Amino acid sequence: MIGTGYFTKSIWRRYLAEFANTIETPYQGTSSDPTIWFELTARNQVILHSTKVEMGQGVHTGLAQIAAEEMGARMEQMEVVHAESMSGNVDMFATGGSTSISSLWTPLREIAATMREMIRNEAAKIMNTTPDQIRVEEGTVTDGKDIFTFGEVVLLVKEWEEVRTPDLSPIEKPKFIGKPIPRVDLDAKVNGAPIYGMDAEMSDMLYGAVLRSPFIDASLSNADTSSAEKMPGVVKVVKEEDFIGVIANSFVEAEKAKEAIEATWTKNQSWNYKDLEEMIEVGKGNPQPIQKSGSMASLESDDEALIIAVYKSPIGAHAQLEPNGAVAFVEEDNATVIMSTQVVELTRKEIAKRLGLSKDQVNIKPTFLGGGFGRRLHTPNAIQAAVMSKAVGKPVKSFLSRKEEFQHDTFRPPTHHVLKAKLNNEGLIEALEHNVSSGDVSFGSPLLPAFVNNLMGSDLGAWRGGMIHYSGIPNYQAISWRVQLPFATSWWRSLGLLANTFAIESFMDELAEKAGKDPIAFRLAQIDDSKRGQRLKAVIEACRDKADWKAGAPEGRALGFACSTDVNVPCAQIAEVSVEDGEIKVHKVTCAMDPGMVINPDQVKAQCEGSIIMGMSAALFEKMTLEENELKPIIYGPYKMAQLKHAPKEIDVVLLENDDKPGGVGEPPLGPIGAAIANAVYQLTGERKRSMPLAEA
Amino acid sequence: MATLKLCPSELLTFLSNSRTMEISFSLNKEPVTVEVEGNTPLLWVIRDTLNKKGTKFGCGKGACGACTVNIDGLAIRSCSYPVMAAANKEVLTIEGLATDHPIKQAWKEEIVPQCGYCQPGFMMATNALLNRKAAVTDEDIDNNISNVCRCATYYRMRKAIHRASALTQENA
């Protein structure tokens, strides 16, 4: 019997979830010292030491624009590098969750404005006047007579004098903010510069390969390393409690020796994909209501008017091109690790703990990331590289093979959704319920303190995008069901947003059809006039008009609509689709998004384009399966992903700016695409696809 | 995508050979000689022995195209190409394309890269395609470039390939 305590706790947790759905993540950095953030050089550069890592999202460019604007610098003199943890400038959180620009917007402006005042102050000393007589603009300072560049000022500064942080004033005529400035890393990336973790080297470096299980839920019962030890180039075989590593002179030698280890794995239990499908069903895990408005009584009677649909999504892999890895050098009282990671602080803490060092003795040097997508929020590989380095007293570089990347990924969990609704006499929704059952995302992640998950009682990653944003519906609720799977599932770009939006927005089209209404008009009629509602309506209308929804699709094609709200950013998309010989082809996508203030419209559009195609790839093709404890496929190709030939030839992005501060852009545009495609496919074929990947029969 | 073609005697040597040997080829128009095991994938020789890091490791099985280089003008996935097969041939990597090369220019004009990791492979695949046919169609692109980009920059990439094609024809 469930006592009243359960219900009280459950309601209280529901409020927490509703709160967490709209909360804005604050910046959690360790330093606001302008001289740590900015290195001004005699060569007239302003080098920004970024605590946020660049994984393609363009954050370095956005931060440089904000800093240059506030500091009075020129864009051409801005350079951006990754802050090393030893510098004392560390982000205690991570790079992820579409929070970098939104969380740093005010802090970085303040730091840059303070730097500007420090420059003004020093310039006044040089020119024998008071700071208020100095103008700072375009990378120069002037008292009206003389003019110095920042570089010339730097030459004459002995020690920067601290100044009070000035009050921020509104940026009236922005020079850089809101402008489509080319990426600051464009030249390096077009010329193949060695900027990634995989490119890092240290002198006298060796290579480490780690033995990893091909099976889930299995333990290593025996490992004979004697042949491996005799292989050419092998320096040492390290046997730790949690892993076996081979250290050799080259990557190829280390890999070959690892292959020569005779390992026996014992499966604790047999697992196949159907076992997961059975586990993941709504009704089997632990439920937690995450959103509720009005009464759900009308859904309780099982009459003809009750509309029910079940949706599913599969396991998704990150499949980022650069494998995870690290170059580590551990000496007696310090450790240096070069790597591409989204979690500098977490890695530093974990390595320090493993090696028995203090955090300050570990220097993480972040590099550019060959793709992040949430894959680099876990870093056991960095610890392994460090342990192997310690064992040989030399730097060790170690990274995962592609097979290991696929089998030891922290996957997007499979999901199962049950949607229920009733329509009223006017053909609008009387009551709507979304149940999502999912493997873990935030549960078990070292990124969130355990108490947060325990307090929440629901997985804020799994239910992301799972709430109903049609606030005009009188009665609605969302329930998140937790299922613990026998392998790691975690953060995958946009988390639950893709799957949850696929389910809810496909269902919205089903309801619109039952109501005999246009899918867009049906949605618009059920959004209230709160600010949130108005922003959502505005993107829906902008998308509708831009795609010329009324005119419809060209012959042989159909349009499908969907929208979502993620990190308070509404996004609407219309996909123009054909189905030829059973093959779904997306020709054009129109996207309208309101991220609030836009720092760089070109890069926001790039995030929309990339998210749309990555989401399309996941929705149409991608699926990991499980056969006798082996996660498969283990290679691109069999793990089918979108290529050039699949990508829409037209993507039309409209940006609205109905907020006075920047919001997240890296994930919100990934939400609608799956449902938009499925809704178009239904228009063409009359077949309702309720299971991703859609391209599978 | 050109596939590796070895004559039977070469293949036999390849399969059985694991001894260190001296291999000479041209890298970005400079002669180089390396002493490595003959069946070492060309990728690792380029990256680790010759220290050119622009050619990337993605999968090691020729499935993603991140390691694409040009050998005698053809697109080759260097992770699955034994270095001995490159003997006396012309190898071109991203570092060998001039910074004002039409492909690099087009990639910059369209601001294609996001994370950037796969881009050198795509650019080298594009170079091989434009070597054969300067005026490319969408169909040529679809049929010839099968690399993988996880940031999914495909929309801009297609525009950049057409732009590079136009620039190449202007320069011709």
Short mmCIF file of N, CA and C in Angstrom, two decimals, chain A residues 522-646:
data_model
loop_
_atom_site.label_atom_id
_atom_site.label_comp_id
_atom_site.label_asym_id
_atom_site.label_seq_id
_atom_site.Cartn_x
_atom_site.Cartn_y
_atom_site.Cartn_z
N PHE A 522 -4.37 23.65 -35.59
CA PHE A 522 -4.73 22.84 -34.42
C PHE A 522 -3.78 23.14 -33.26
N ARG A 523 -2.48 23.21 -33.55
CA ARG A 523 -1.51 23.50 -32.49
C ARG A 523 -1.66 24.93 -31.99
N LEU A 524 -1.74 25.87 -32.92
CA LEU A 524 -1.80 27.29 -32.53
C LEU A 524 -2.98 27.58 -31.62
N ALA A 525 -4.08 26.85 -31.84
CA ALA A 525 -5.29 27.09 -31.06
C ALA A 525 -5.14 26.63 -29.61
N GLN A 526 -4.05 25.90 -29.32
CA GLN A 526 -3.95 25.32 -27.97
C GLN A 526 -2.70 25.78 -27.22
N ILE A 527 -2.26 26.99 -27.60
CA ILE A 527 -1.13 27.60 -26.90
C ILE A 527 -1.63 28.88 -26.25
N ASP A 528 -1.29 29.08 -24.99
CA ASP A 528 -1.83 30.25 -24.30
C ASP A 528 -1.03 31.51 -24.64
N ASP A 529 -1.41 32.64 -24.03
CA ASP A 529 -0.80 33.91 -24.39
C ASP A 529 0.26 34.38 -23.41
N SER A 530 0.81 33.44 -22.63
CA SER A 530 1.94 33.79 -21.78
C SER A 530 3.10 34.18 -22.70
N LYS A 531 4.18 34.73 -22.13
CA LYS A 531 5.33 35.11 -22.97
C LYS A 531 5.88 33.87 -23.67
N ARG A 532 5.95 32.77 -22.90
CA ARG A 532 6.43 31.51 -23.45
C ARG A 532 5.54 31.06 -24.62
N GLY A 533 4.24 31.15 -24.39
CA GLY A 533 3.29 30.76 -25.43
C GLY A 533 3.40 31.64 -26.66
N GLN A 534 3.56 32.93 -26.44
CA GLN A 534 3.67 33.86 -27.57
C GLN A 534 4.93 33.60 -28.41
N ARG A 535 6.02 33.30 -27.71
CA ARG A 535 7.27 33.02 -28.45
C ARG A 535 7.11 31.75 -29.28
N LEU A 536 6.43 30.77 -28.70
CA LEU A 536 6.21 29.51 -29.44
C LEU A 536 5.32 29.76 -30.65
N LYS A 537 4.23 30.49 -30.44
CA LYS A 537 3.33 30.78 -31.56
C LYS A 537 4.08 31.53 -32.67
N ALA A 538 4.93 32.45 -32.26
CA ALA A 538 5.65 33.26 -33.26
C ALA A 538 6.55 32.38 -34.14
N VAL A 539 7.24 31.39 -33.56
CA VAL A 539 8.10 30.55 -34.41
C VAL A 539 7.26 29.64 -35.30
N ILE A 540 6.13 29.18 -34.77
CA ILE A 540 5.26 28.32 -35.59
C ILE A 540 4.77 29.10 -36.80
N GLU A 541 4.32 30.33 -36.56
CA GLU A 541 3.80 31.15 -37.67
C GLU A 541 4.91 31.52 -38.65
N ALA A 542 6.08 31.84 -38.10
CA ALA A 542 7.19 32.22 -38.98
C ALA A 542 7.59 31.05 -39.88
N CYS A 543 7.60 29.86 -39.30
CA CYS A 543 7.97 28.66 -40.07
C CYS A 543 6.90 28.38 -41.12
N ARG A 544 5.66 28.44 -40.71
CA ARG A 544 4.53 28.21 -41.62
C ARG A 544 4.60 29.15 -42.81
N ASP A 545 4.84 30.43 -42.53
CA ASP A 545 4.82 31.42 -43.62
C ASP A 545 6.04 31.26 -44.53
N LYS A 546 7.20 30.99 -43.91
CA LYS A 546 8.43 30.88 -44.70
C LYS A 546 8.35 29.68 -45.64
N ALA A 547 7.75 28.60 -45.15
CA ALA A 547 7.67 27.39 -45.98
C ALA A 547 6.49 27.43 -46.93
N ASP A 548 5.68 28.47 -46.84
CA ASP A 548 4.48 28.58 -47.65
C ASP A 548 3.60 27.33 -47.50
N TRP A 549 3.28 27.06 -46.26
CA TRP A 549 2.53 25.85 -45.86
C TRP A 549 1.24 25.70 -46.63
N LYS A 550 0.55 26.85 -46.83
CA LYS A 550 -0.75 26.82 -47.51
C LYS A 550 -0.61 26.30 -48.94
N ALA A 551 0.46 26.74 -49.60
CA ALA A 551 0.67 26.33 -51.01
C ALA A 551 0.95 24.84 -51.11
N GLY A 552 1.46 24.26 -50.02
CA GLY A 552 1.72 22.82 -50.01
C GLY A 552 3.01 22.45 -50.74
N ALA A 553 3.24 21.16 -50.84
CA ALA A 553 4.50 20.66 -51.42
C ALA A 553 4.34 20.48 -52.93
N PRO A 554 5.48 20.46 -53.65
CA PRO A 554 5.42 20.14 -55.08
C PRO A 554 4.87 18.72 -55.27
N GLU A 555 4.44 18.44 -56.48
CA GLU A 555 3.90 17.12 -56.87
C GLU A 555 4.78 15.97 -56.36
N GLY A 556 4.17 15.00 -55.73
CA GLY A 556 4.92 13.82 -55.30
C GLY A 556 5.61 13.99 -53.95
N ARG A 557 5.46 15.17 -53.37
CA ARG A 557 6.07 15.39 -52.06
C ARG A 557 5.01 15.86 -51.07
N ALA A 558 5.37 15.81 -49.78
CA ALA A 558 4.45 16.33 -48.77
C ALA A 558 5.22 17.10 -47.72
N LEU A 559 4.50 17.99 -47.03
CA LEU A 559 5.11 18.74 -45.93
C LEU A 559 4.67 18.15 -44.60
N GLY A 560 5.60 18.13 -43.67
CA GLY A 560 5.27 17.70 -42.31
C GLY A 560 5.78 18.73 -41.33
N PHE A 561 4.98 18.98 -40.30
CA PHE A 561 5.32 20.02 -39.32
C PHE A 561 5.58 19.42 -37.95
N ALA A 562 6.45 20.05 -37.18
CA ALA A 562 6.60 19.72 -35.76
C ALA A 562 7.30 20.89 -35.06
N CYS A 563 7.11 20.97 -33.76
CA CYS A 563 7.79 22.02 -33.00
C CYS A 563 8.13 21.51 -31.60
N SER A 564 9.09 22.19 -30.97
CA SER A 564 9.49 21.80 -29.61
C SER A 564 9.96 23.04 -28.86
N THR A 565 10.06 22.90 -27.55
CA THR A 565 10.66 23.95 -26.73
C THR A 565 11.72 23.31 -25.86
N ASP A 566 12.94 23.79 -25.98
CA ASP A 566 14.05 23.21 -25.22
C ASP A 566 14.90 24.35 -24.68
N VAL A 567 15.36 24.23 -23.46
CA VAL A 567 16.07 25.30 -22.74
C VAL A 567 15.43 26.67 -23.02
N ASN A 568 14.12 26.70 -22.95
CA ASN A 568 13.32 27.92 -23.16
C ASN A 568 13.42 28.47 -24.58
N VAL A 569 13.93 27.67 -25.50
CA VAL A 569 14.06 28.10 -26.90
C VAL A 569 13.05 27.34 -27.76
N PRO A 570 12.04 28.04 -28.29
CA PRO A 570 11.09 27.35 -29.16
C PRO A 570 11.63 27.22 -30.58
N CYS A 571 11.28 26.12 -31.21
CA CYS A 571 11.77 25.85 -32.56
C CYS A 571 10.69 25.11 -33.34
N ALA A 572 10.47 25.52 -34.57
CA ALA A 572 9.48 24.86 -35.42
C ALA A 572 10.13 24.48 -36.75
N GLN A 573 9.75 23.33 -37.27
CA GLN A 573 10.34 22.89 -38.54
C GLN A 573 9.28 22.28 -39.46
N ILE A 574 9.49 22.50 -40.75
CA ILE A 574 8.65 21.87 -41.77
C ILE A 574 9.57 21.12 -42.72
N ALA A 575 9.33 19.81 -42.85
CA ALA A 575 10.15 18.99 -43.74
C ALA A 575 9.36 18.72 -45.02
N GLU A 576 10.06 18.87 -46.15
CA GLU A 576 9.46 18.53 -47.44
C GLU A 576 10.04 17.19 -47.87
N VAL A 577 9.17 16.20 -47.99
CA VAL A 577 9.62 14.81 -48.07
C VAL A 577 8.98 14.10 -49.26
N SER A 578 9.74 13.15 -49.84
CA SER A 578 9.12 12.24 -50.81
C SER A 578 9.42 10.81 -50.36
N VAL A 579 8.62 9.88 -50.85
CA VAL A 579 8.91 8.46 -50.61
C VAL A 579 8.91 7.78 -51.97
N GLU A 580 10.10 7.35 -52.38
CA GLU A 580 10.20 6.68 -53.68
C GLU A 580 10.75 5.28 -53.48
N ASP A 581 10.05 4.30 -53.98
CA ASP A 581 10.41 2.89 -53.79
C ASP A 581 10.66 2.61 -52.31
N GLY A 582 9.83 3.17 -51.47
CA GLY A 582 9.94 2.92 -50.04
C GLY A 582 11.04 3.72 -49.35
N GLU A 583 11.80 4.50 -50.14
CA GLU A 583 12.89 5.25 -49.52
C GLU A 583 12.44 6.67 -49.19
N ILE A 584 12.62 7.03 -47.90
CA ILE A 584 12.22 8.37 -47.46
C ILE A 584 13.34 9.34 -47.81
N LYS A 585 12.97 10.42 -48.49
CA LYS A 585 13.98 11.40 -48.89
C LYS A 585 13.53 12.78 -48.42
N VAL A 586 14.40 13.46 -47.68
CA VAL A 586 14.08 14.81 -47.19
C VAL A 586 14.72 15.81 -48.14
N HIS A 587 13.89 16.60 -48.80
CA HIS A 587 14.41 17.53 -49.82
C HIS A 587 14.71 18.90 -49.26
N LYS A 588 13.86 19.34 -48.35
CA LYS A 588 14.01 20.71 -47.85
C LYS A 588 13.50 20.77 -46.42
N VAL A 589 14.19 21.55 -45.60
CA VAL A 589 13.69 21.78 -44.24
C VAL A 589 13.64 23.28 -44.00
N THR A 590 12.50 23.75 -43.54
CA THR A 590 12.37 25.15 -43.12
C THR A 590 12.34 25.14 -41.59
N CYS A 591 13.13 26.03 -41.01
CA CYS A 591 13.28 26.02 -39.55
C CYS A 591 13.12 27.44 -39.03
N ALA A 592 12.27 27.62 -38.04
CA ALA A 592 12.19 28.92 -37.36
C ALA A 592 12.48 28.69 -35.89
N MET A 593 13.39 29.51 -35.35
CA MET A 593 13.79 29.31 -33.96
C MET A 593 13.93 30.68 -33.30
N ASP A 594 13.60 30.73 -32.03
CA ASP A 594 13.76 31.98 -31.29
C ASP A 594 14.70 31.76 -30.10
N PRO A 595 16.01 31.94 -30.33
CA PRO A 595 16.94 31.74 -29.23
C PRO A 595 17.13 33.01 -28.40
N GLY A 596 16.26 33.99 -28.58
CA GLY A 596 16.48 35.27 -27.90
C GLY A 596 17.52 36.04 -28.67
N MET A 597 18.34 36.81 -27.96
CA MET A 597 19.37 37.58 -28.64
C MET A 597 20.35 36.66 -29.37
N VAL A 598 20.67 37.01 -30.60
CA VAL A 598 21.58 36.18 -31.39
C VAL A 598 22.96 36.86 -31.42
N ILE A 599 23.98 36.13 -31.01
CA ILE A 599 25.34 36.70 -31.04
C ILE A 599 25.92 36.61 -32.45
N ASN A 600 25.77 35.44 -33.08
CA ASN A 600 26.32 35.25 -34.42
C ASN A 600 25.31 34.49 -35.29
N PRO A 601 24.55 35.22 -36.11
CA PRO A 601 23.48 34.56 -36.87
C PRO A 601 24.00 33.45 -37.78
N ASP A 602 25.21 33.63 -38.33
CA ASP A 602 25.72 32.58 -39.21
C ASP A 602 25.95 31.28 -38.44
N GLN A 603 26.51 31.38 -37.24
CA GLN A 603 26.80 30.17 -36.48
C GLN A 603 25.54 29.58 -35.84
N VAL A 604 24.57 30.42 -35.52
CA VAL A 604 23.30 29.88 -35.03
C VAL A 604 22.63 29.09 -36.16
N LYS A 605 22.70 29.64 -37.38
CA LYS A 605 22.15 28.90 -38.52
C LYS A 605 22.91 27.60 -38.73
N ALA A 606 24.23 27.65 -38.57
CA ALA A 606 25.03 26.42 -38.74
C ALA A 606 24.59 25.36 -37.72
N GLN A 607 24.28 25.80 -36.50
CA GLN A 607 23.81 24.85 -35.48
C GLN A 607 22.45 24.27 -35.88
N CYS A 608 21.61 25.10 -36.47
CA CYS A 608 20.30 24.60 -36.94
C CYS A 608 20.50 23.58 -38.06
N GLU A 609 21.34 23.92 -39.04
CA GLU A 609 21.56 23.03 -40.17
C GLU A 609 22.12 21.68 -39.70
N GLY A 610 23.13 21.75 -38.83
CA GLY A 610 23.76 20.53 -38.33
C GLY A 610 22.80 19.70 -37.50
N SER A 611 22.06 20.38 -36.63
CA SER A 611 21.10 19.66 -35.77
C SER A 611 20.02 18.99 -36.61
N ILE A 612 19.56 19.69 -37.63
CA ILE A 612 18.49 19.13 -38.47
C ILE A 612 18.98 17.86 -39.15
N ILE A 613 20.20 17.90 -39.69
CA ILE A 613 20.68 16.72 -40.43
C ILE A 613 21.09 15.60 -39.46
N MET A 614 21.67 15.96 -38.33
CA MET A 614 22.02 14.93 -37.35
C MET A 614 20.74 14.29 -36.79
N GLY A 615 19.73 15.11 -36.54
CA GLY A 615 18.45 14.59 -36.06
C GLY A 615 17.78 13.73 -37.11
N MET A 616 17.87 14.17 -38.37
CA MET A 616 17.31 13.40 -39.47
C MET A 616 18.01 12.04 -39.57
N SER A 617 19.32 12.07 -39.42
CA SER A 617 20.12 10.84 -39.49
C SER A 617 19.67 9.85 -38.41
N ALA A 618 19.53 10.38 -37.19
CA ALA A 618 19.10 9.53 -36.07
C ALA A 618 17.67 9.03 -36.29
N ALA A 619 16.80 9.90 -36.77
CA ALA A 619 15.40 9.54 -36.93
C ALA A 619 15.19 8.54 -38.06
N LEU A 620 15.96 8.69 -39.14
CA LEU A 620 15.75 7.82 -40.29
C LEU A 620 16.50 6.50 -40.21
N PHE A 621 17.78 6.57 -39.78
CA PHE A 621 18.66 5.43 -40.00
C PHE A 621 19.23 4.76 -38.75
N GLU A 622 19.51 5.52 -37.71
CA GLU A 622 20.46 5.03 -36.71
C GLU A 622 19.82 4.09 -35.68
N LYS A 623 20.54 3.02 -35.40
CA LYS A 623 20.05 2.06 -34.42
C LYS A 623 21.17 1.12 -34.00
N MET A 624 21.42 1.05 -32.72
CA MET A 624 22.32 0.04 -32.20
C MET A 624 21.45 -1.15 -31.78
N THR A 625 22.01 -2.34 -31.94
CA THR A 625 21.25 -3.48 -31.46
C THR A 625 22.12 -4.31 -30.50
N LEU A 626 21.53 -5.33 -29.94
CA LEU A 626 22.21 -6.12 -28.92
C LEU A 626 21.98 -7.59 -29.22
N GLU A 627 23.08 -8.32 -29.47
CA GLU A 627 22.97 -9.76 -29.74
C GLU A 627 23.90 -10.51 -28.80
N GLU A 628 23.34 -11.36 -28.00
CA GLU A 628 24.14 -12.14 -27.05
C GLU A 628 25.19 -11.27 -26.35
N ASN A 629 24.73 -10.19 -25.75
CA ASN A 629 25.55 -9.27 -24.96
C ASN A 629 26.50 -8.39 -25.77
N GLU A 630 26.46 -8.52 -27.09
CA GLU A 630 27.34 -7.69 -27.91
C GLU A 630 26.56 -6.55 -28.53
N LEU A 631 26.99 -5.33 -28.25
CA LEU A 631 26.37 -4.18 -28.89
C LEU A 631 26.90 -4.05 -30.30
N LYS A 632 26.00 -3.91 -31.26
CA LYS A 632 26.37 -3.83 -32.67
C LYS A 632 25.54 -2.75 -33.34
N PRO A 633 25.95 -2.25 -34.52
CA PRO A 633 27.20 -2.51 -35.22
C PRO A 633 28.41 -1.85 -34.53
N ILE A 634 29.59 -2.14 -35.06
CA ILE A 634 30.80 -1.60 -34.46
C ILE A 634 31.57 -0.73 -35.44
N ILE A 635 30.90 -0.33 -36.52
CA ILE A 635 31.60 0.45 -37.54
C ILE A 635 30.59 1.31 -38.31
N TYR A 636 31.06 2.43 -38.82
CA TYR A 636 30.24 3.26 -39.72
C TYR A 636 29.86 2.42 -40.93
N GLY A 637 28.75 2.72 -41.51
CA GLY A 637 28.30 1.91 -42.65
C GLY A 637 27.20 1.01 -42.14
N PRO A 638 27.58 -0.10 -41.50
CA PRO A 638 26.56 -0.90 -40.83
C PRO A 638 25.79 -0.07 -39.78
N TYR A 639 26.49 0.81 -39.07
CA TYR A 639 25.76 1.81 -38.27
C TYR A 639 25.45 2.93 -39.26
N LYS A 640 24.29 2.84 -39.84
CA LYS A 640 23.97 3.74 -40.96
C LYS A 640 23.70 5.15 -40.47
N MET A 641 24.40 6.08 -41.07
CA MET A 641 24.21 7.49 -40.75
C MET A 641 24.03 8.29 -42.04
N ALA A 642 23.49 9.49 -41.90
CA ALA A 642 23.30 10.35 -43.08
C ALA A 642 24.65 10.69 -43.69
N GLN A 643 24.69 10.67 -45.01
CA GLN A 643 25.85 11.13 -45.77
C GLN A 643 25.39 12.27 -46.66
N LEU A 644 26.33 12.80 -47.45
CA LEU A 644 25.97 13.91 -48.35
C LEU A 644 24.71 13.61 -49.16
N LYS A 645 24.64 12.38 -49.69
CA LYS A 645 23.53 12.05 -50.58
C LYS A 645 22.17 12.04 -49.88
N HIS A 646 22.16 11.92 -48.56
CA HIS A 646 20.89 11.89 -47.84
C HIS A 646 20.44 13.28 -47.37
#
